[in-house]
Amino acid sequence: MSSTRERIMALLAANSDSYISGQSISDQLKISRTAVWKQMKVLKEDGYLIEAIPNKGYRIISTPTKLSENTLQWGLNTNWLGKSIEFFEEIDSTQTKANILAQQGCNHGTVVIANKQEAGRGRMNRTWYSNNEDGIWMSIVLRPKVLPAHAPQFTLLTGTVLADVLSKKTELDIRIKWPNDLFIGDKKVAGILTEMQAEQDQIQHLVIGIGINVNQLTSELPDEIINKATSLREETSHVYSIRELIQAVLHAFEKAYDRYLDTGFSEIKTNWENRGYKMNENVTYHSGNVQSQGIIKGINEDGALLVQNSHNQIITLYSAEIDW
């Protein structure tokens, strides 16, 4: 159920071109006029510009640009995703916090978002540079009723969602590098980290971490990644609204997730392969201590990479390191 504040925000949004009286809000939400006034005060402290005129009521004039639980939920018209948002100005890692919340029994669709991460992390315990307010750093808690073997499909689903959203917002050609990165040209712009707690036949929870470089300049990136990473701003010379991008991702993710549960993985597989980085190109890969070459042909139902080797055989790679 939505909180009182969320319902007040929804009423203000629905009446953004007119005034809504405190009495009307009180009646519709079944709360006191004093409670309405207190909630308005909190919203104003959060940066909302709210006009209050006697005998007319309240009207929203403008919303703040800074991130908060309130601003993130303003205009977020999802059914279940992001109904519970945990926002932090600064945190060690949204992924760590989301895992803790998941273990404590938080709701399916809970989202953890931070302005800055002190210890952002990616796949294989690699560091993700996110100690700034210029990107999207968030983690989503999911409790899908699917077998644990299907968990890798959610990483691929997330990749297609991010690629679709970012392509629409920027008109850039966003590519998905197996298994969990998004590239513009040959530089990384976003990454995905999926972690799971499961029993043999049941997923207890998934936590999907998402990091997107949005408004950073190349000059602000650490020296060790300056030639490997980029941002939306760097590629388009445009400064983006972090809030609007987060909401666009959450909207698209919920829709794709629900569709996946209804129709299965085939549509995601096709979308991924249409956006795959270096699809049908020759790459060098390392499996164990063996180095080989092959042509990337797509992905399997279980999220593995399909490669055609020098003998024209299609082999399946689950954990190989690839020289991209």
PDB file of C-alpha atoms in Angstrom:
ATOM      1  CA  MET A   1       0.000   0.000   0.000  1.00  0.00           C
ATOM      2  CA  SER A   2       1.217   3.511  -0.824  1.00  0.00           C
ATOM      3  CA  SER A   3       2.287   5.781   2.011  1.00  0.00           C
ATOM      4  CA  THR A   4       0.331   8.917   2.910  1.00  0.00           C
ATOM      5  CA  ARG A   5       3.041  11.061   1.360  1.00  0.00           C
ATOM      6  CA  GLU A   6       2.949   9.094  -1.900  1.00  0.00           C
ATOM      7  CA  ARG A   7      -0.818   9.482  -2.102  1.00  0.00           C
ATOM      8  CA  ILE A   8      -0.570  13.236  -1.461  1.00  0.00           C
ATOM      9  CA  MET A   9       2.065  13.474  -4.188  1.00  0.00           C
ATOM     10  CA  ALA A  10      -0.238  11.572  -6.537  1.00  0.00           C
ATOM     11  CA  LEU A  11      -3.097  13.977  -5.799  1.00  0.00           C
ATOM     12  CA  LEU A  12      -0.860  17.007  -6.350  1.00  0.00           C
ATOM     13  CA  ALA A  13       0.419  15.540  -9.617  1.00  0.00           C
ATOM     14  CA  ALA A  14      -3.142  14.825 -10.804  1.00  0.00           C
ATOM     15  CA  ASN A  15      -4.115  18.439 -10.019  1.00  0.00           C
ATOM     16  CA  SER A  16      -0.945  20.133 -11.222  1.00  0.00           C
ATOM     17  CA  ASP A  17      -2.919  22.593 -13.372  1.00  0.00           C
ATOM     18  CA  SER A  18      -5.291  23.598 -10.602  1.00  0.00           C
ATOM     19  CA  TYR A  19      -5.629  23.800  -6.838  1.00  0.00           C
ATOM     20  CA  ILE A  20      -6.739  21.034  -4.523  1.00  0.00           C
ATOM     21  CA  SER A  21      -8.015  22.021  -1.103  1.00  0.00           C
ATOM     22  CA  GLY A  22      -6.630  20.710   2.117  1.00  0.00           C
ATOM     23  CA  GLN A  23     -10.124  19.555   3.002  1.00  0.00           C
ATOM     24  CA  SER A  24     -10.378  17.568  -0.230  1.00  0.00           C
ATOM     25  CA  ILE A  25      -7.028  15.895   0.450  1.00  0.00           C
ATOM     26  CA  SER A  26      -8.119  15.218   4.033  1.00  0.00           C
ATOM     27  CA  ASP A  27     -11.379  13.647   2.875  1.00  0.00           C
ATOM     28  CA  GLN A  28      -9.877  11.532   0.105  1.00  0.00           C
ATOM     29  CA  LEU A  29      -7.021  10.177   2.225  1.00  0.00           C
ATOM     30  CA  LYS A  30      -9.026  10.057   5.476  1.00  0.00           C
ATOM     31  CA  ILE A  31      -6.414  11.996   7.419  1.00  0.00           C
ATOM     32  CA  SER A  32      -6.632  15.224   9.433  1.00  0.00           C
ATOM     33  CA  ARG A  33      -5.993  18.688   8.002  1.00  0.00           C
ATOM     34  CA  THR A  34      -3.034  18.928  10.391  1.00  0.00           C
ATOM     35  CA  ALA A  35      -1.570  15.747   8.882  1.00  0.00           C
ATOM     36  CA  VAL A  36      -1.977  17.235   5.402  1.00  0.00           C
ATOM     37  CA  TRP A  37      -0.159  20.404   6.488  1.00  0.00           C
ATOM     38  CA  LYS A  38       2.698  18.393   8.014  1.00  0.00           C
ATOM     39  CA  GLN A  39       3.144  16.381   4.832  1.00  0.00           C
ATOM     40  CA  MET A  40       3.215  19.565   2.758  1.00  0.00           C
ATOM     41  CA  LYS A  41       5.887  20.947   5.046  1.00  0.00           C
ATOM     42  CA  VAL A  42       8.036  17.838   4.516  1.00  0.00           C
ATOM     43  CA  LEU A  43       7.648  18.106   0.750  1.00  0.00           C
ATOM     44  CA  LYS A  44       8.687  21.772   0.844  1.00  0.00           C
ATOM     45  CA  GLU A  45      11.755  20.880   2.903  1.00  0.00           C
ATOM     46  CA  ASP A  46      12.578  18.313   0.244  1.00  0.00           C
ATOM     47  CA  GLY A  47      12.663  21.031  -2.399  1.00  0.00           C
ATOM     48  CA  TYR A  48       9.134  20.993  -3.803  1.00  0.00           C
ATOM     49  CA  LEU A  49       7.741  24.439  -4.538  1.00  0.00           C
ATOM     50  CA  ILE A  50       4.118  24.274  -3.385  1.00  0.00           C
ATOM     51  CA  GLU A  51       1.756  27.222  -3.584  1.00  0.00           C
ATOM     52  CA  ALA A  52      -0.836  27.410  -0.801  1.00  0.00           C
ATOM     53  CA  ILE A  53      -3.672  29.938  -1.149  1.00  0.00           C
ATOM     54  CA  PRO A  54      -6.484  30.313   1.410  1.00  0.00           C
ATOM     55  CA  ASN A  55      -9.879  29.150   0.123  1.00  0.00           C
ATOM     56  CA  LYS A  56      -8.223  27.592  -2.911  1.00  0.00           C
ATOM     57  CA  GLY A  57      -5.779  25.013  -1.590  1.00  0.00           C
ATOM     58  CA  TYR A  58      -2.459  23.624  -2.716  1.00  0.00           C
ATOM     59  CA  ARG A  59      -0.797  23.516  -6.126  1.00  0.00           C
ATOM     60  CA  ILE A  60       2.582  22.138  -7.125  1.00  0.00           C
ATOM     61  CA  ILE A  61       4.716  24.762  -8.879  1.00  0.00           C
ATOM     62  CA  SER A  62       7.927  22.823  -9.439  1.00  0.00           C
ATOM     63  CA  THR A  63       9.705  19.676  -8.352  1.00  0.00           C
ATOM     64  CA  PRO A  64      13.306  19.585  -7.114  1.00  0.00           C
ATOM     65  CA  THR A  65      16.150  18.298  -9.246  1.00  0.00           C
ATOM     66  CA  LYS A  66      17.912  16.598  -6.339  1.00  0.00           C
ATOM     67  CA  LEU A  67      17.271  12.924  -5.694  1.00  0.00           C
ATOM     68  CA  SER A  68      15.246  11.717  -2.733  1.00  0.00           C
ATOM     69  CA  GLU A  69      12.653   9.035  -2.073  1.00  0.00           C
ATOM     70  CA  ASN A  70       9.958  11.634  -2.735  1.00  0.00           C
ATOM     71  CA  THR A  71      11.342  12.988  -5.997  1.00  0.00           C
ATOM     72  CA  LEU A  72      12.036   9.498  -7.317  1.00  0.00           C
ATOM     73  CA  GLN A  73       8.452   8.438  -6.689  1.00  0.00           C
ATOM     74  CA  TRP A  74       6.999  11.629  -8.160  1.00  0.00           C
ATOM     75  CA  GLY A  75       5.744  10.485 -11.567  1.00  0.00           C
ATOM     76  CA  LEU A  76       6.832   6.872 -11.113  1.00  0.00           C
ATOM     77  CA  ASN A  77       3.715   5.124 -12.370  1.00  0.00           C
ATOM     78  CA  THR A  78       4.794   1.527 -11.855  1.00  0.00           C
ATOM     79  CA  ASN A  79       2.594  -1.196 -10.432  1.00  0.00           C
ATOM     80  CA  TRP A  80       5.067  -2.905  -8.113  1.00  0.00           C
ATOM     81  CA  LEU A  81       8.621  -1.826  -8.887  1.00  0.00           C
ATOM     82  CA  GLY A  82       9.954   0.996  -6.720  1.00  0.00           C
ATOM     83  CA  LYS A  83       6.910   1.205  -4.462  1.00  0.00           C
ATOM     84  CA  SER A  84       9.513   0.932  -1.732  1.00  0.00           C
ATOM     85  CA  ILE A  85      12.612   3.055  -2.360  1.00  0.00           C
ATOM     86  CA  GLU A  86      15.559   3.290   0.012  1.00  0.00           C
ATOM     87  CA  PHE A  87      17.549   6.391  -0.888  1.00  0.00           C
ATOM     88  CA  PHE A  88      20.963   7.337   0.499  1.00  0.00           C
ATOM     89  CA  GLU A  89      23.050  10.429  -0.101  1.00  0.00           C
ATOM     90  CA  GLU A  90      26.112   8.244   0.380  1.00  0.00           C
ATOM     91  CA  ILE A  91      26.535   4.517   1.019  1.00  0.00           C
ATOM     92  CA  ASP A  92      29.246   1.902   0.717  1.00  0.00           C
ATOM     93  CA  SER A  93      27.307  -0.113  -1.868  1.00  0.00           C
ATOM     94  CA  THR A  94      23.647  -0.235  -2.887  1.00  0.00           C
ATOM     95  CA  GLN A  95      24.197  -3.910  -3.704  1.00  0.00           C
ATOM     96  CA  THR A  96      25.339  -4.721  -0.173  1.00  0.00           C
ATOM     97  CA  LYS A  97      22.420  -2.804   1.346  1.00  0.00           C
ATOM     98  CA  ALA A  98      19.885  -4.426  -0.991  1.00  0.00           C
ATOM     99  CA  ASN A  99      21.167  -7.892  -0.075  1.00  0.00           C
ATOM    100  CA  ILE A 100      20.743  -7.084   3.612  1.00  0.00           C
ATOM    101  CA  LEU A 101      17.203  -5.804   3.037  1.00  0.00           C
ATOM    102  CA  ALA A 102      16.377  -8.888   0.980  1.00  0.00           C
ATOM    103  CA  GLN A 103      17.570 -11.183   3.750  1.00  0.00           C
ATOM    104  CA  GLN A 104      15.419  -9.206   6.183  1.00  0.00           C
ATOM    105  CA  GLY A 105      12.349  -9.901   4.042  1.00  0.00           C
ATOM    106  CA  CYS A 106      11.851  -6.648   2.127  1.00  0.00           C
ATOM    107  CA  ASN A 107       9.205  -6.544  -0.587  1.00  0.00           C
ATOM    108  CA  HIS A 108       9.653  -7.749  -4.145  1.00  0.00           C
ATOM    109  CA  GLY A 109      10.496  -4.663  -6.200  1.00  0.00           C
ATOM    110  CA  THR A 110      12.324  -2.772  -3.456  1.00  0.00           C
ATOM    111  CA  VAL A 111      14.894  -0.381  -4.962  1.00  0.00           C
ATOM    112  CA  VAL A 112      18.025   0.946  -3.259  1.00  0.00           C
ATOM    113  CA  ILE A 113      19.508   4.106  -4.784  1.00  0.00           C
ATOM    114  CA  ALA A 114      22.431   6.301  -3.758  1.00  0.00           C
ATOM    115  CA  ASN A 115      23.891   9.595  -4.900  1.00  0.00           C
ATOM    116  CA  LYS A 116      27.372   8.254  -4.168  1.00  0.00           C
ATOM    117  CA  GLN A 117      28.931   4.870  -3.454  1.00  0.00           C
ATOM    118  CA  GLU A 118      32.117   4.580  -1.450  1.00  0.00           C
ATOM    119  CA  ALA A 119      32.689   0.933  -2.402  1.00  0.00           C
ATOM    120  CA  GLY A 120      30.717   0.262  -5.558  1.00  0.00           C
ATOM    121  CA  ARG A 121      31.455  -3.175  -6.940  1.00  0.00           C
ATOM    122  CA  GLY A 122      31.041  -5.069 -10.152  1.00  0.00           C
ATOM    123  CA  ARG A 123      31.410  -8.620 -11.357  1.00  0.00           C
ATOM    124  CA  MET A 124      34.280 -10.731  -9.938  1.00  0.00           C
ATOM    125  CA  ASN A 125      34.716  -8.212  -7.084  1.00  0.00           C
ATOM    126  CA  ARG A 126      35.976  -5.525  -9.423  1.00  0.00           C
ATOM    127  CA  THR A 127      35.643  -1.925  -8.257  1.00  0.00           C
ATOM    128  CA  TRP A 128      32.987   0.270  -9.856  1.00  0.00           C
ATOM    129  CA  TYR A 129      33.910   3.934  -9.765  1.00  0.00           C
ATOM    130  CA  SER A 130      30.760   5.570  -8.410  1.00  0.00           C
ATOM    131  CA  ASN A 131      31.859   8.037  -5.738  1.00  0.00           C
ATOM    132  CA  ASN A 132      30.079  10.890  -7.511  1.00  0.00           C
ATOM    133  CA  GLU A 133      26.578  12.257  -8.110  1.00  0.00           C
ATOM    134  CA  ASP A 134      26.809  12.090 -11.893  1.00  0.00           C
ATOM    135  CA  GLY A 135      25.648   8.529 -12.427  1.00  0.00           C
ATOM    136  CA  ILE A 136      22.915   6.056 -11.551  1.00  0.00           C
ATOM    137  CA  TRP A 137      23.829   3.676  -8.747  1.00  0.00           C
ATOM    138  CA  MET A 138      20.964   1.405  -7.766  1.00  0.00           C
ATOM    139  CA  SER A 139      20.007  -2.161  -6.888  1.00  0.00           C
ATOM    140  CA  ILE A 140      16.668  -3.928  -7.339  1.00  0.00           C
ATOM    141  CA  VAL A 141      15.383  -6.749  -5.119  1.00  0.00           C
ATOM    142  CA  LEU A 142      13.355  -9.399  -6.953  1.00  0.00           C
ATOM    143  CA  ARG A 143      11.642 -12.572  -5.799  1.00  0.00           C
ATOM    144  CA  PRO A 144      10.824 -14.349  -9.070  1.00  0.00           C
ATOM    145  CA  LYS A 145       9.065 -17.699  -8.949  1.00  0.00           C
ATOM    146  CA  VAL A 146      11.429 -19.390 -11.395  1.00  0.00           C
ATOM    147  CA  LEU A 147      14.093 -22.061 -11.047  1.00  0.00           C
ATOM    148  CA  PRO A 148      17.585 -20.930  -9.961  1.00  0.00           C
ATOM    149  CA  ALA A 149      18.966 -22.133 -13.298  1.00  0.00           C
ATOM    150  CA  HIS A 150      17.062 -19.278 -14.954  1.00  0.00           C
ATOM    151  CA  ALA A 151      18.735 -16.566 -12.852  1.00  0.00           C
ATOM    152  CA  PRO A 152      21.277 -15.597 -15.571  1.00  0.00           C
ATOM    153  CA  GLN A 153      18.363 -14.652 -17.820  1.00  0.00           C
ATOM    154  CA  PHE A 154      17.645 -11.682 -15.549  1.00  0.00           C
ATOM    155  CA  THR A 155      21.090 -10.214 -16.231  1.00  0.00           C
ATOM    156  CA  LEU A 156      20.410 -10.478 -19.956  1.00  0.00           C
ATOM    157  CA  LEU A 157      16.918  -9.019 -19.515  1.00  0.00           C
ATOM    158  CA  THR A 158      18.389  -6.075 -17.607  1.00  0.00           C
ATOM    159  CA  GLY A 159      20.960  -5.517 -20.336  1.00  0.00           C
ATOM    160  CA  THR A 160      18.282  -5.279 -23.020  1.00  0.00           C
ATOM    161  CA  VAL A 161      16.201  -2.906 -20.878  1.00  0.00           C
ATOM    162  CA  LEU A 162      19.137  -0.563 -20.281  1.00  0.00           C
ATOM    163  CA  ALA A 163      20.206  -0.665 -23.918  1.00  0.00           C
ATOM    164  CA  ASP A 164      16.679   0.139 -25.099  1.00  0.00           C
ATOM    165  CA  VAL A 165      16.170   2.994 -22.628  1.00  0.00           C
ATOM    166  CA  LEU A 166      19.574   4.592 -23.165  1.00  0.00           C
ATOM    167  CA  SER A 167      19.308   4.288 -26.941  1.00  0.00           C
ATOM    168  CA  LYS A 168      15.936   6.038 -26.916  1.00  0.00           C
ATOM    169  CA  LYS A 169      17.181   8.810 -24.637  1.00  0.00           C
ATOM    170  CA  THR A 170      20.436   9.444 -26.492  1.00  0.00           C
ATOM    171  CA  GLU A 171      19.869   8.124 -30.051  1.00  0.00           C
ATOM    172  CA  LEU A 172      23.196   6.323 -29.649  1.00  0.00           C
ATOM    173  CA  ASP A 173      23.948   2.746 -30.673  1.00  0.00           C
ATOM    174  CA  ILE A 174      24.203   0.991 -27.303  1.00  0.00           C
ATOM    175  CA  ARG A 175      25.715  -2.506 -27.394  1.00  0.00           C
ATOM    176  CA  ILE A 176      25.617  -5.254 -24.758  1.00  0.00           C
ATOM    177  CA  LYS A 177      28.935  -6.953 -24.010  1.00  0.00           C
ATOM    178  CA  TRP A 178      28.489 -10.431 -22.609  1.00  0.00           C
ATOM    179  CA  PRO A 179      27.691 -11.042 -19.872  1.00  0.00           C
ATOM    180  CA  ASN A 180      26.919  -7.780 -18.123  1.00  0.00           C
ATOM    181  CA  ASP A 181      28.290  -4.548 -19.620  1.00  0.00           C
ATOM    182  CA  LEU A 182      26.922  -1.894 -21.959  1.00  0.00           C
ATOM    183  CA  PHE A 183      29.195  -0.234 -24.471  1.00  0.00           C
ATOM    184  CA  ILE A 184      29.150   2.846 -26.658  1.00  0.00           C
ATOM    185  CA  GLY A 185      31.691   2.166 -29.359  1.00  0.00           C
ATOM    186  CA  ASP A 186      34.469   0.363 -27.513  1.00  0.00           C
ATOM    187  CA  LYS A 187      33.957   2.053 -24.152  1.00  0.00           C
ATOM    188  CA  LYS A 188      31.905   0.936 -21.176  1.00  0.00           C
ATOM    189  CA  VAL A 189      28.984   3.127 -20.141  1.00  0.00           C
ATOM    190  CA  ALA A 190      27.068   0.817 -17.791  1.00  0.00           C
ATOM    191  CA  GLY A 191      27.375  -2.433 -15.866  1.00  0.00           C
ATOM    192  CA  ILE A 192      25.108  -4.997 -14.246  1.00  0.00           C
ATOM    193  CA  LEU A 193      25.752  -7.218 -11.228  1.00  0.00           C
ATOM    194  CA  THR A 194      23.283 -10.000 -10.404  1.00  0.00           C
ATOM    195  CA  GLU A 195      23.498 -11.860  -7.081  1.00  0.00           C
ATOM    196  CA  MET A 196      21.235 -14.644  -5.900  1.00  0.00           C
ATOM    197  CA  GLN A 197      20.239 -16.488  -2.776  1.00  0.00           C
ATOM    198  CA  ALA A 198      18.459 -19.720  -3.556  1.00  0.00           C
ATOM    199  CA  GLU A 199      17.617 -23.233  -2.532  1.00  0.00           C
ATOM    200  CA  GLN A 200      17.849 -26.171  -4.902  1.00  0.00           C
ATOM    201  CA  ASP A 201      14.507 -25.562  -6.598  1.00  0.00           C
ATOM    202  CA  GLN A 202      13.589 -22.005  -5.558  1.00  0.00           C
ATOM    203  CA  ILE A 203      15.064 -18.516  -5.764  1.00  0.00           C
ATOM    204  CA  GLN A 204      14.692 -16.746  -2.437  1.00  0.00           C
ATOM    205  CA  HIS A 205      15.785 -13.441  -3.892  1.00  0.00           C
ATOM    206  CA  LEU A 206      17.774 -11.827  -6.657  1.00  0.00           C
ATOM    207  CA  VAL A 207      19.539  -8.498  -6.337  1.00  0.00           C
ATOM    208  CA  ILE A 208      20.305  -6.765  -9.610  1.00  0.00           C
ATOM    209  CA  GLY A 209      22.802  -3.932  -9.340  1.00  0.00           C
ATOM    210  CA  ILE A 210      22.890  -1.273 -12.052  1.00  0.00           C
ATOM    211  CA  GLY A 211      25.570   1.344 -12.589  1.00  0.00           C
ATOM    212  CA  ILE A 212      25.323   3.903 -15.403  1.00  0.00           C
ATOM    213  CA  ASN A 213      27.768   6.691 -16.210  1.00  0.00           C
ATOM    214  CA  VAL A 214      25.490   9.614 -17.022  1.00  0.00           C
ATOM    215  CA  ASN A 215      26.909  13.105 -16.583  1.00  0.00           C
ATOM    216  CA  GLN A 216      30.593  12.481 -15.875  1.00  0.00           C
ATOM    217  CA  LEU A 217      33.263  14.079 -18.015  1.00  0.00           C
ATOM    218  CA  THR A 218      36.183  11.928 -19.123  1.00  0.00           C
ATOM    219  CA  SER A 219      38.538  14.248 -17.250  1.00  0.00           C
ATOM    220  CA  GLU A 220      36.739  13.291 -13.999  1.00  0.00           C
ATOM    221  CA  LEU A 221      37.307   9.538 -14.404  1.00  0.00           C
ATOM    222  CA  PRO A 222      40.202   7.749 -12.663  1.00  0.00           C
ATOM    223  CA  ASP A 223      43.340   7.334 -14.772  1.00  0.00           C
ATOM    224  CA  GLU A 224      43.034   3.531 -14.832  1.00  0.00           C
ATOM    225  CA  ILE A 225      39.691   3.621 -16.685  1.00  0.00           C
ATOM    226  CA  ILE A 226      39.899   6.893 -18.597  1.00  0.00           C
ATOM    227  CA  ASN A 227      40.558   5.059 -21.878  1.00  0.00           C
ATOM    228  CA  LYS A 228      38.028   2.293 -21.191  1.00  0.00           C
ATOM    229  CA  ALA A 229      34.939   4.137 -19.951  1.00  0.00           C
ATOM    230  CA  THR A 230      32.632   6.854 -21.166  1.00  0.00           C
ATOM    231  CA  SER A 231      29.376   8.548 -20.169  1.00  0.00           C
ATOM    232  CA  LEU A 232      26.161   9.630 -21.847  1.00  0.00           C
ATOM    233  CA  ARG A 233      27.207  13.256 -21.463  1.00  0.00           C
ATOM    234  CA  GLU A 234      30.620  12.625 -22.946  1.00  0.00           C
ATOM    235  CA  GLU A 235      29.075  10.979 -25.996  1.00  0.00           C
ATOM    236  CA  THR A 236      26.265  13.479 -26.621  1.00  0.00           C
ATOM    237  CA  SER A 237      27.382  16.770 -24.986  1.00  0.00           C
ATOM    238  CA  HIS A 238      24.052  16.776 -23.161  1.00  0.00           C
ATOM    239  CA  VAL A 239      23.391  16.838 -19.405  1.00  0.00           C
ATOM    240  CA  TYR A 240      20.663  14.381 -18.415  1.00  0.00           C
ATOM    241  CA  SER A 241      18.169  14.286 -15.555  1.00  0.00           C
ATOM    242  CA  ILE A 242      19.252  11.427 -13.299  1.00  0.00           C
ATOM    243  CA  ARG A 243      15.737  11.173 -11.863  1.00  0.00           C
ATOM    244  CA  GLU A 244      14.072  10.913 -15.260  1.00  0.00           C
ATOM    245  CA  LEU A 245      16.540   8.257 -16.402  1.00  0.00           C
ATOM    246  CA  ILE A 246      16.000   6.192 -13.243  1.00  0.00           C
ATOM    247  CA  GLN A 247      12.242   6.359 -13.701  1.00  0.00           C
ATOM    248  CA  ALA A 248      12.527   5.428 -17.376  1.00  0.00           C
ATOM    249  CA  VAL A 249      14.647   2.387 -16.455  1.00  0.00           C
ATOM    250  CA  LEU A 250      12.211   1.298 -13.731  1.00  0.00           C
ATOM    251  CA  HIS A 251       9.188   1.704 -16.020  1.00  0.00           C
ATOM    252  CA  ALA A 252      10.842  -0.317 -18.787  1.00  0.00           C
ATOM    253  CA  PHE A 253      12.209  -2.935 -16.401  1.00  0.00           C
ATOM    254  CA  GLU A 254       8.819  -3.649 -14.850  1.00  0.00           C
ATOM    255  CA  LYS A 255       7.226  -4.019 -18.267  1.00  0.00           C
ATOM    256  CA  ALA A 256       9.990  -6.332 -19.540  1.00  0.00           C
ATOM    257  CA  TYR A 257       9.979  -8.408 -16.343  1.00  0.00           C
ATOM    258  CA  ASP A 258       6.216  -8.963 -16.469  1.00  0.00           C
ATOM    259  CA  ARG A 259       6.390  -9.832 -20.157  1.00  0.00           C
ATOM    260  CA  TYR A 260       9.209 -12.314 -19.503  1.00  0.00           C
ATOM    261  CA  LEU A 261       7.112 -14.105 -16.888  1.00  0.00           C
ATOM    262  CA  ASP A 262       4.205 -14.266 -19.364  1.00  0.00           C
ATOM    263  CA  THR A 263       5.987 -15.177 -22.588  1.00  0.00           C
ATOM    264  CA  GLY A 264       9.411 -16.557 -21.666  1.00  0.00           C
ATOM    265  CA  PHE A 265      12.960 -15.769 -22.726  1.00  0.00           C
ATOM    266  CA  SER A 266      12.848 -15.946 -26.542  1.00  0.00           C
ATOM    267  CA  GLU A 267      12.035 -12.258 -27.109  1.00  0.00           C
ATOM    268  CA  ILE A 268      14.815 -11.188 -24.735  1.00  0.00           C
ATOM    269  CA  LYS A 269      17.253 -13.538 -26.487  1.00  0.00           C
ATOM    270  CA  THR A 270      16.422 -12.013 -29.877  1.00  0.00           C
ATOM    271  CA  ASN A 271      16.708  -8.460 -28.551  1.00  0.00           C
ATOM    272  CA  TRP A 272      20.021  -9.234 -26.863  1.00  0.00           C
ATOM    273  CA  GLU A 273      21.490 -10.774 -30.001  1.00  0.00           C
ATOM    274  CA  ASN A 274      20.400  -7.748 -32.044  1.00  0.00           C
ATOM    275  CA  ARG A 275      22.387  -5.567 -29.645  1.00  0.00           C
ATOM    276  CA  GLY A 276      25.267  -7.941 -28.855  1.00  0.00           C
ATOM    277  CA  TYR A 277      28.745  -6.401 -28.813  1.00  0.00           C
ATOM    278  CA  LYS A 278      30.981  -7.916 -31.525  1.00  0.00           C
ATOM    279  CA  MET A 279      28.251 -10.283 -32.717  1.00  0.00           C
ATOM    280  CA  ASN A 280      29.526 -12.402 -35.637  1.00  0.00           C
ATOM    281  CA  GLU A 281      33.055 -11.112 -35.029  1.00  0.00           C
ATOM    282  CA  ASN A 282      36.156 -13.117 -34.200  1.00  0.00           C
ATOM    283  CA  VAL A 283      37.466 -12.893 -30.614  1.00  0.00           C
ATOM    284  CA  THR A 284      40.136 -14.568 -28.511  1.00  0.00           C
ATOM    285  CA  TYR A 285      38.899 -16.272 -25.362  1.00  0.00           C
ATOM    286  CA  HIS A 286      40.469 -18.084 -22.417  1.00  0.00           C
ATOM    287  CA  SER A 287      38.729 -21.103 -20.906  1.00  0.00           C
ATOM    288  CA  GLY A 288      40.783 -22.530 -18.078  1.00  0.00           C
ATOM    289  CA  ASN A 289      44.395 -22.355 -19.244  1.00  0.00           C
ATOM    290  CA  VAL A 290      43.498 -22.753 -22.908  1.00  0.00           C
ATOM    291  CA  GLN A 291      43.450 -19.826 -25.322  1.00  0.00           C
ATOM    292  CA  SER A 292      41.247 -20.143 -28.397  1.00  0.00           C
ATOM    293  CA  GLN A 293      39.613 -18.083 -31.096  1.00  0.00           C
ATOM    294  CA  GLY A 294      36.029 -18.101 -32.268  1.00  0.00           C
ATOM    295  CA  ILE A 295      33.140 -16.117 -33.699  1.00  0.00           C
ATOM    296  CA  ILE A 296      30.412 -14.883 -31.350  1.00  0.00           C
ATOM    297  CA  LYS A 297      27.075 -16.285 -32.538  1.00  0.00           C
ATOM    298  CA  GLY A 298      24.670 -15.429 -29.727  1.00  0.00           C
ATOM    299  CA  ILE A 299      23.506 -16.546 -26.298  1.00  0.00           C
ATOM    300  CA  ASN A 300      21.942 -19.710 -24.942  1.00  0.00           C
ATOM    301  CA  GLU A 301      18.736 -20.017 -22.904  1.00  0.00           C
ATOM    302  CA  ASP A 302      20.832 -20.280 -19.725  1.00  0.00           C
ATOM    303  CA  GLY A 303      22.715 -17.077 -20.466  1.00  0.00           C
ATOM    304  CA  ALA A 304      25.863 -18.722 -21.778  1.00  0.00           C
ATOM    305  CA  LEU A 305      27.733 -17.284 -24.763  1.00  0.00           C
ATOM    306  CA  LEU A 306      27.658 -19.256 -28.019  1.00  0.00           C
ATOM    307  CA  VAL A 307      30.897 -19.222 -29.991  1.00  0.00           C
ATOM    308  CA  GLN A 308      31.743 -20.903 -33.288  1.00  0.00           C
ATOM    309  CA  ASN A 309      35.252 -22.344 -33.023  1.00  0.00           C
ATOM    310  CA  SER A 310      37.849 -22.948 -35.738  1.00  0.00           C
ATOM    311  CA  HIS A 311      36.229 -26.314 -36.532  1.00  0.00           C
ATOM    312  CA  ASN A 312      32.866 -24.614 -37.171  1.00  0.00           C
ATOM    313  CA  GLN A 313      31.473 -26.158 -33.998  1.00  0.00           C
ATOM    314  CA  ILE A 314      29.201 -24.114 -31.725  1.00  0.00           C
ATOM    315  CA  ILE A 315      30.561 -24.236 -28.200  1.00  0.00           C
ATOM    316  CA  THR A 316      29.038 -22.880 -25.005  1.00  0.00           C
ATOM    317  CA  LEU A 317      31.013 -20.556 -22.725  1.00  0.00           C
ATOM    318  CA  TYR A 318      29.885 -19.946 -19.158  1.00  0.00           C
ATOM    319  CA  SER A 319      32.808 -18.269 -17.431  1.00  0.00           C
ATOM    320  CA  ALA A 320      35.470 -17.620 -20.045  1.00  0.00           C
ATOM    321  CA  GLU A 321      37.536 -14.467 -20.136  1.00  0.00           C
ATOM    322  CA  ILE A 322      37.323 -12.821 -23.546  1.00  0.00           C
ATOM    323  CA  ASP A 323      39.856 -10.440 -25.081  1.00  0.00           C
ATOM    324  CA  TRP A 324      37.377  -7.899 -26.417  1.00  0.00           C
TER     325      TRP A 324
END
